[in-house]
PDB file of N, CA and C in Angstrom:
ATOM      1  N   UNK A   1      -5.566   0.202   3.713  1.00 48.00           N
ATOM      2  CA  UNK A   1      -5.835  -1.021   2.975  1.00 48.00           C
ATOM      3  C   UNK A   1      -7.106  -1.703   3.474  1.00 48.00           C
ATOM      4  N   UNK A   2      -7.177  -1.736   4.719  1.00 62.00           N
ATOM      5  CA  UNK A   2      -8.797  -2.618   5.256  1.00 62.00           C
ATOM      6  C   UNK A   2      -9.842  -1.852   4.650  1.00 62.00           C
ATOM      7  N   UNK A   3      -9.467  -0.346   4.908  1.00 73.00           N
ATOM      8  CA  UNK A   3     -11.091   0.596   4.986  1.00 73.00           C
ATOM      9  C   UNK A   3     -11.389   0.035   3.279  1.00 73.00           C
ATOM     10  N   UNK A   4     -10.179   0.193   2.422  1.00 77.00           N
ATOM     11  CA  UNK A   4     -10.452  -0.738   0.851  1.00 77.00           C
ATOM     12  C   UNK A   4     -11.083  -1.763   0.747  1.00 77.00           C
ATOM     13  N   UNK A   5     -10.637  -2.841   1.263  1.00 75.00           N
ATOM     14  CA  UNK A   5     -11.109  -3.936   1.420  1.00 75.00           C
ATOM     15  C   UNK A   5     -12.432  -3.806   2.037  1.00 75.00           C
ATOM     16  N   UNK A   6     -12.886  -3.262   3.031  1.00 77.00           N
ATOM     17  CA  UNK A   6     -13.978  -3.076   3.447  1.00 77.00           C
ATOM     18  C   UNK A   6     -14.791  -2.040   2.387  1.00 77.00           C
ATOM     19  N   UNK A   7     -14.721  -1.711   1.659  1.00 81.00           N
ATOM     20  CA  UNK A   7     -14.892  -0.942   0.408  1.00 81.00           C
ATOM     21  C   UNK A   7     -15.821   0.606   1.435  1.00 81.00           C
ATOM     22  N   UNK A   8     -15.119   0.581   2.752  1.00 83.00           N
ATOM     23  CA  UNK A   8     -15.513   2.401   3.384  1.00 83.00           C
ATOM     24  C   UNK A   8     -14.214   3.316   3.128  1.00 83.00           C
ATOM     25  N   UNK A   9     -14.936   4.377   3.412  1.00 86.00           N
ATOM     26  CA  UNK A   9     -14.010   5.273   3.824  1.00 86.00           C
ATOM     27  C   UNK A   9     -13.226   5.354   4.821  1.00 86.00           C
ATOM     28  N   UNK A  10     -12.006   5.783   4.955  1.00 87.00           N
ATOM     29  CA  UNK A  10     -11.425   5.347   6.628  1.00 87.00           C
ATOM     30  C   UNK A  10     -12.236   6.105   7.518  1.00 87.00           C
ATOM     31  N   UNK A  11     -12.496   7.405   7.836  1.00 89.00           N
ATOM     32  CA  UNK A  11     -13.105   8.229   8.260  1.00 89.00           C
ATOM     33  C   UNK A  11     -14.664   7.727   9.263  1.00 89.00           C
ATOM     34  N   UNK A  12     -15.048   6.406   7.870  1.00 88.00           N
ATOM     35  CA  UNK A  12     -16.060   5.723   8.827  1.00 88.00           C
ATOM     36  C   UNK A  12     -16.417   4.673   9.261  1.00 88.00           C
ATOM     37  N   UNK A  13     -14.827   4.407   9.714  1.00 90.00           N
ATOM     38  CA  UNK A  13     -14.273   3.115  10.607  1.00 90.00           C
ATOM     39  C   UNK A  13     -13.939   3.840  11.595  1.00 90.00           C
ATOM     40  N   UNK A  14     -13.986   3.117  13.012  1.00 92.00           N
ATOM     41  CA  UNK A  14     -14.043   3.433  14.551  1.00 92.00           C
ATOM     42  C   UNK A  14     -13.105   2.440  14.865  1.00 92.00           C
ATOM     43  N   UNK A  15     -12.550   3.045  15.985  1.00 92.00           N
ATOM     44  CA  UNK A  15     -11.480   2.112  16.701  1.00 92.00           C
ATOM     45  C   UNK A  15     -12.187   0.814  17.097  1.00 92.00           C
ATOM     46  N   UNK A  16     -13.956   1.472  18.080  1.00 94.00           N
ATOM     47  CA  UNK A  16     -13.968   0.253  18.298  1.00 94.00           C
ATOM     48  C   UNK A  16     -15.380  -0.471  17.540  1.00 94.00           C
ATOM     49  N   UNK A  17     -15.143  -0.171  16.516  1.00 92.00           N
ATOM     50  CA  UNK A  17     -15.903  -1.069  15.215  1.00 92.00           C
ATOM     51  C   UNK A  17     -15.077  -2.423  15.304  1.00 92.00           C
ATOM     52  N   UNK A  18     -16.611  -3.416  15.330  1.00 89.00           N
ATOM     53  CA  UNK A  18     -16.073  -4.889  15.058  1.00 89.00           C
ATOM     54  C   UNK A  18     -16.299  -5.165  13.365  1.00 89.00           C
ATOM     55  N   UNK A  19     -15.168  -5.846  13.342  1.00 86.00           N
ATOM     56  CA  UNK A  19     -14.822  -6.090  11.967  1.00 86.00           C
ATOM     57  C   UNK A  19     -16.120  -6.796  10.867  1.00 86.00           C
ATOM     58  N   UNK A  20     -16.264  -8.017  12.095  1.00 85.00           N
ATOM     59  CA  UNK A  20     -17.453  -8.235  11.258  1.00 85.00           C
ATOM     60  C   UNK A  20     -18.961  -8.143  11.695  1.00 85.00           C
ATOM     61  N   UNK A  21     -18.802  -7.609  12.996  1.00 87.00           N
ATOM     62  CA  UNK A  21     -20.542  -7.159  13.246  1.00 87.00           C
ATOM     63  C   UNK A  21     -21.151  -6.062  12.724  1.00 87.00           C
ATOM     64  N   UNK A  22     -19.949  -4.731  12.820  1.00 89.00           N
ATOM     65  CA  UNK A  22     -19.763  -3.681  12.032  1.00 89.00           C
ATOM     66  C   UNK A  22     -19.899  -3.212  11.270  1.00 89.00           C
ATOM     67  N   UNK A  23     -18.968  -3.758  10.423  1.00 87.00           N
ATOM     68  CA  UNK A  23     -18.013  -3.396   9.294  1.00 87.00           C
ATOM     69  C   UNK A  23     -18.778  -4.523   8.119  1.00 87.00           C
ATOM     70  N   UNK A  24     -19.085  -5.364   8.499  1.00 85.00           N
ATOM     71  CA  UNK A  24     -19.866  -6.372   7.387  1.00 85.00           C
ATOM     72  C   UNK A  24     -18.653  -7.195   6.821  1.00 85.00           C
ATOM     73  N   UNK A  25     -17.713  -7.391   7.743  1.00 85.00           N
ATOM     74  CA  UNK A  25     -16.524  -7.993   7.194  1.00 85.00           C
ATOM     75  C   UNK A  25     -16.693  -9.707   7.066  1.00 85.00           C
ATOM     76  N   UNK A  26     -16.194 -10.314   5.712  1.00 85.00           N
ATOM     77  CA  UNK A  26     -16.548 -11.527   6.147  1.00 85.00           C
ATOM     78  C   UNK A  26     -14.947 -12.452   6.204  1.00 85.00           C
ATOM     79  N   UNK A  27     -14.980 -13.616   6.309  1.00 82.00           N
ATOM     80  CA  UNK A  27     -13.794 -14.153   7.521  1.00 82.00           C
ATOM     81  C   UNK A  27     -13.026 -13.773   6.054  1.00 82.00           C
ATOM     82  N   UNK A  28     -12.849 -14.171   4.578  1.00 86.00           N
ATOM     83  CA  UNK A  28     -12.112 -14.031   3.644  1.00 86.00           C
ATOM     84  C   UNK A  28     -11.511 -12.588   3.859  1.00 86.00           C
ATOM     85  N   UNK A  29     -11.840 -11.775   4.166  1.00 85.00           N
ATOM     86  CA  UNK A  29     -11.812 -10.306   3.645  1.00 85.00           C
ATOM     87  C   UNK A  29     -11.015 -10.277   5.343  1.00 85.00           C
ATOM     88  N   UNK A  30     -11.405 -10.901   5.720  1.00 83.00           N
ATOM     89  CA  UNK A  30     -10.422 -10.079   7.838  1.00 83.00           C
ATOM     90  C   UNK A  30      -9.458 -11.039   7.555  1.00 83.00           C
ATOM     91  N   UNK A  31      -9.240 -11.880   6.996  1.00 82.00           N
ATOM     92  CA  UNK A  31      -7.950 -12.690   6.650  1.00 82.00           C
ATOM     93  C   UNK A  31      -6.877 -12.361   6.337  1.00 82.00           C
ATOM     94  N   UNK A  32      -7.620 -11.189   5.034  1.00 85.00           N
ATOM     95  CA  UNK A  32      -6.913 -10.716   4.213  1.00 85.00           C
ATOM     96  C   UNK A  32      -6.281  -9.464   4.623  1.00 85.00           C
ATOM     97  N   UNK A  33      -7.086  -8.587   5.884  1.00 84.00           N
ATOM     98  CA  UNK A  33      -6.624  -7.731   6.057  1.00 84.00           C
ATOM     99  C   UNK A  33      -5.784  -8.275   6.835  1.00 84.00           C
ATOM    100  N   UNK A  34      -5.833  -9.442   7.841  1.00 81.00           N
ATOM    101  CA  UNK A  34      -4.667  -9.764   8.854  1.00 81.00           C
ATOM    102  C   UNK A  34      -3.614 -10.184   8.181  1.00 81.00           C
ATOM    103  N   UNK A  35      -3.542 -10.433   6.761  1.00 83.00           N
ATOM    104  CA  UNK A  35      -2.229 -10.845   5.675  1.00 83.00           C
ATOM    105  C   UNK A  35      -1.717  -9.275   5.326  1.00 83.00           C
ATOM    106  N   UNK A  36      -2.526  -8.407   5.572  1.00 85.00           N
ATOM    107  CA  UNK A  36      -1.779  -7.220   5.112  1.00 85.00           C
ATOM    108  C   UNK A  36      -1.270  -7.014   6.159  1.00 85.00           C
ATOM    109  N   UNK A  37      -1.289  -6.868   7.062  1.00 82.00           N
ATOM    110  CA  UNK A  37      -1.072  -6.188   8.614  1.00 82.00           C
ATOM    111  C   UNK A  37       0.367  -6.782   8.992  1.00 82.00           C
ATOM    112  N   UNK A  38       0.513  -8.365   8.686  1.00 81.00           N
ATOM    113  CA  UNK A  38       1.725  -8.997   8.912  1.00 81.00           C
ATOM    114  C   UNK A  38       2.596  -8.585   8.110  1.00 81.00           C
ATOM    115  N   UNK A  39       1.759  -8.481   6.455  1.00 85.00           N
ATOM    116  CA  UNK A  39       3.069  -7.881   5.675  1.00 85.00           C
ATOM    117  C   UNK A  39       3.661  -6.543   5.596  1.00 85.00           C
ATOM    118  N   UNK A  40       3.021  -5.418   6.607  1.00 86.00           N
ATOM    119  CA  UNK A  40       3.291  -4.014   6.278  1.00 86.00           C
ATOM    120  C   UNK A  40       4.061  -4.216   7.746  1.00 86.00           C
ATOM    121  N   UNK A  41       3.722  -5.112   9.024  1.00 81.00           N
ATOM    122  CA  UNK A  41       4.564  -4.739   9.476  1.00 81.00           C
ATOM    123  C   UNK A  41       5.496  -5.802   9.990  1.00 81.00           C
ATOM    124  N   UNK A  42       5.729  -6.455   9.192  1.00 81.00           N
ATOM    125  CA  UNK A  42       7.026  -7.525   8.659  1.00 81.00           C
ATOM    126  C   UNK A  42       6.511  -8.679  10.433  1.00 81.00           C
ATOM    127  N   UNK A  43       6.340  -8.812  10.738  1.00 77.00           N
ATOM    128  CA  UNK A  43       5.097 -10.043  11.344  1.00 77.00           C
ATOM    129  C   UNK A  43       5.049 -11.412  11.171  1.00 77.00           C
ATOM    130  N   UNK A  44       4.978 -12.064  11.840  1.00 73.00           N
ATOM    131  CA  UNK A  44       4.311 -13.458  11.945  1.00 73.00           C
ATOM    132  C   UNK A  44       3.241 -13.827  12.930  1.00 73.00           C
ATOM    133  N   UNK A  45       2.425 -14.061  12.482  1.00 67.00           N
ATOM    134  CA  UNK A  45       1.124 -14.923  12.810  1.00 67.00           C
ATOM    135  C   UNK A  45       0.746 -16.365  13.526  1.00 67.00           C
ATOM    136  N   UNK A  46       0.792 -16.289  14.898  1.00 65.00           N
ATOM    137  CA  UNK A  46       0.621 -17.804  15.125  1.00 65.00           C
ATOM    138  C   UNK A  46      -0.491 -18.032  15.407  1.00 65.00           C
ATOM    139  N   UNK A  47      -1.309 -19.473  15.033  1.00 61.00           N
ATOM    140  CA  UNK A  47      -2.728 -19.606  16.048  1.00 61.00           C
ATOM    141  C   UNK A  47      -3.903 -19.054  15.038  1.00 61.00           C
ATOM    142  N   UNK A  48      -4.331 -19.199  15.759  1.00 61.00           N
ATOM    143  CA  UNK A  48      -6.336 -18.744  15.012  1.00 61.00           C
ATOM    144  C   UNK A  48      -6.266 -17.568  15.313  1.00 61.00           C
ATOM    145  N   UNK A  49      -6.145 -16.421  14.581  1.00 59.00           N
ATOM    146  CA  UNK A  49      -6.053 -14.524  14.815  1.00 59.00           C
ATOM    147  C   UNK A  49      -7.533 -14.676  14.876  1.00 59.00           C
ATOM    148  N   UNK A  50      -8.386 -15.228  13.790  1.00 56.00           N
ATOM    149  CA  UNK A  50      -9.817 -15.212  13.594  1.00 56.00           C
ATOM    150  C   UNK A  50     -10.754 -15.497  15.259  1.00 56.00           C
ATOM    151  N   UNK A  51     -10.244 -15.841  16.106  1.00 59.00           N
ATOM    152  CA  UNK A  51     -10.715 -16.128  17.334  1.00 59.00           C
ATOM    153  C   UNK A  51     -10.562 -14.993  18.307  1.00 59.00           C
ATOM    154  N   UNK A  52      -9.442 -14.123  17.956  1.00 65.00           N
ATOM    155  CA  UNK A  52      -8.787 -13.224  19.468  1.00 65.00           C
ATOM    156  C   UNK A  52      -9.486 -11.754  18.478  1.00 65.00           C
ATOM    157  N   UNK A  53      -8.748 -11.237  17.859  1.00 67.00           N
ATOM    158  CA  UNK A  53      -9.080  -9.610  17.377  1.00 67.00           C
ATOM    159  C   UNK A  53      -9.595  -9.527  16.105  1.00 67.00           C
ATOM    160  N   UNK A  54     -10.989  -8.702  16.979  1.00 77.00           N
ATOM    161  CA  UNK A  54     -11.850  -7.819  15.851  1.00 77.00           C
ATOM    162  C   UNK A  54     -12.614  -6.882  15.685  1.00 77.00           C
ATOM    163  N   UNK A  55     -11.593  -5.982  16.489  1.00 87.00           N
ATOM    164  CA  UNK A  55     -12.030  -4.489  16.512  1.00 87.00           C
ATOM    165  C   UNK A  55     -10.830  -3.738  16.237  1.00 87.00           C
ATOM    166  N   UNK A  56     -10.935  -2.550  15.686  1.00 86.00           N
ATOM    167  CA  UNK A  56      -9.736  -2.259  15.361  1.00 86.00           C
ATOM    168  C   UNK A  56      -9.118  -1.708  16.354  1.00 86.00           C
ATOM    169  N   UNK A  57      -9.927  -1.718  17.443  1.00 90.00           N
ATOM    170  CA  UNK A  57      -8.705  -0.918  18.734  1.00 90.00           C
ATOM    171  C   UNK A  57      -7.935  -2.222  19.191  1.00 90.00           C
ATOM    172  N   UNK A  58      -8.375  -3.575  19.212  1.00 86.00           N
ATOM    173  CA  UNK A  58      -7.794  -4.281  19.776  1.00 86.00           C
ATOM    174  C   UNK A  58      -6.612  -4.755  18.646  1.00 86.00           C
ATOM    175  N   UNK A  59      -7.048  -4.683  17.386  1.00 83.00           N
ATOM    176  CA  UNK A  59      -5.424  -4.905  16.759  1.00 83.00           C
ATOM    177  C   UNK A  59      -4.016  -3.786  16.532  1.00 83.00           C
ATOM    178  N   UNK A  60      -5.122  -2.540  16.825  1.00 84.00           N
ATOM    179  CA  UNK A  60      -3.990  -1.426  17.149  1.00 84.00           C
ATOM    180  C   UNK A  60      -3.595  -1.165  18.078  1.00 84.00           C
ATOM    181  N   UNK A  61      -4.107  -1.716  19.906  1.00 85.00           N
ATOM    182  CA  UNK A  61      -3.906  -1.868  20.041  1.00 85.00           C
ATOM    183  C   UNK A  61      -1.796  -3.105  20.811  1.00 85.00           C
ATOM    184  N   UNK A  62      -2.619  -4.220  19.962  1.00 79.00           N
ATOM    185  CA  UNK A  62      -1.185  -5.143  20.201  1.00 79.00           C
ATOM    186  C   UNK A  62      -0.148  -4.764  19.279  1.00 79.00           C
ATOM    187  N   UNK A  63      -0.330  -3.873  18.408  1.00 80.00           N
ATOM    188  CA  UNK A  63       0.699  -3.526  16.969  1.00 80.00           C
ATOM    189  C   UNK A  63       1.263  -2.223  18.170  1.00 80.00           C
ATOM    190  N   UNK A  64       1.004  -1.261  18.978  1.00 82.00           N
ATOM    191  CA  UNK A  64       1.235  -0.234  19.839  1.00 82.00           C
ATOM    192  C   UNK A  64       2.323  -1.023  21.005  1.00 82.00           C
ATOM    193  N   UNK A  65       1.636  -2.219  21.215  1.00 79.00           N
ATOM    194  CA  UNK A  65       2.338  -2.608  22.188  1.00 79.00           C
ATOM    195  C   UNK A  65       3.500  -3.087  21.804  1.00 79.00           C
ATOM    196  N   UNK A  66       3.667  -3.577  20.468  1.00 72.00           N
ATOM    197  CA  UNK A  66       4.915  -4.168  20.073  1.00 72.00           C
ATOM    198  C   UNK A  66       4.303  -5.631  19.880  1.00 72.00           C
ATOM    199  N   UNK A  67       3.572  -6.137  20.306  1.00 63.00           N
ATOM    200  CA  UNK A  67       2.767  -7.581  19.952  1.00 63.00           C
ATOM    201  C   UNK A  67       2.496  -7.665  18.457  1.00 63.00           C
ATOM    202  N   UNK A  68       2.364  -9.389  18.279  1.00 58.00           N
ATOM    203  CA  UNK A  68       1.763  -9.764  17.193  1.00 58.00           C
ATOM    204  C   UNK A  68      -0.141  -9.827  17.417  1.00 58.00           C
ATOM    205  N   UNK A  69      -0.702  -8.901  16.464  1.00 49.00           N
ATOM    206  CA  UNK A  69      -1.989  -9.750  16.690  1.00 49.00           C
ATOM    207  C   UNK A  69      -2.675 -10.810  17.465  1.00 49.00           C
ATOM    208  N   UNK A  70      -1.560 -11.618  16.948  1.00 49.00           N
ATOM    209  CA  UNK A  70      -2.244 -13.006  18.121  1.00 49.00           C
ATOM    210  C   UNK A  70      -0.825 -13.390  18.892  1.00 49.00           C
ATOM    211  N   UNK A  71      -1.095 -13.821  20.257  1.00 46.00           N
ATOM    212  CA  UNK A  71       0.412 -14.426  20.741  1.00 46.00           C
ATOM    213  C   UNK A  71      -0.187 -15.793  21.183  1.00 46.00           C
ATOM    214  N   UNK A  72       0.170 -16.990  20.506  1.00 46.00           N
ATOM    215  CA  UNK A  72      -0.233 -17.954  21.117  1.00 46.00           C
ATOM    216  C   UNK A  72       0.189 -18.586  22.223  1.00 46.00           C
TER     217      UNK A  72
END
């Protein structure tokens, strides 16, 4: 769903690609992917996510660990 939103291919997204230095992501569009992320993996969100993760190793990361994205 992001590499969509990011209108790439997954293939040429990197773990540690930043979302928006990267990827050309802008805050609407990493919002949106952090609204998908909560909803695929049933999630809640506390706090400014937009401040802590934006690379994709660091949100696959905390999803590996059993974390939310953000823990406030």
């Amino acid at each position: 769903a992001s590499a969509e939103a990011l209108d790439k291919n997954p293939e040429e997204i990197g773990d540690d690609d930043h979302l928006l230095n990267d990827l050309g992501c802008d805050s609407l569009v990493y919002m949106g992917i952090m609204v998908k992320i909560c909803n695929v993996f049933d999630i809640d969100v506390e706090g400014p996510v937009e401040e802590h993760y934006y690379t994709v190793r660091e949100i696959t990361t905390k999803l590996e660990e059993g974390g939310y994205p953000y823990e406030g």
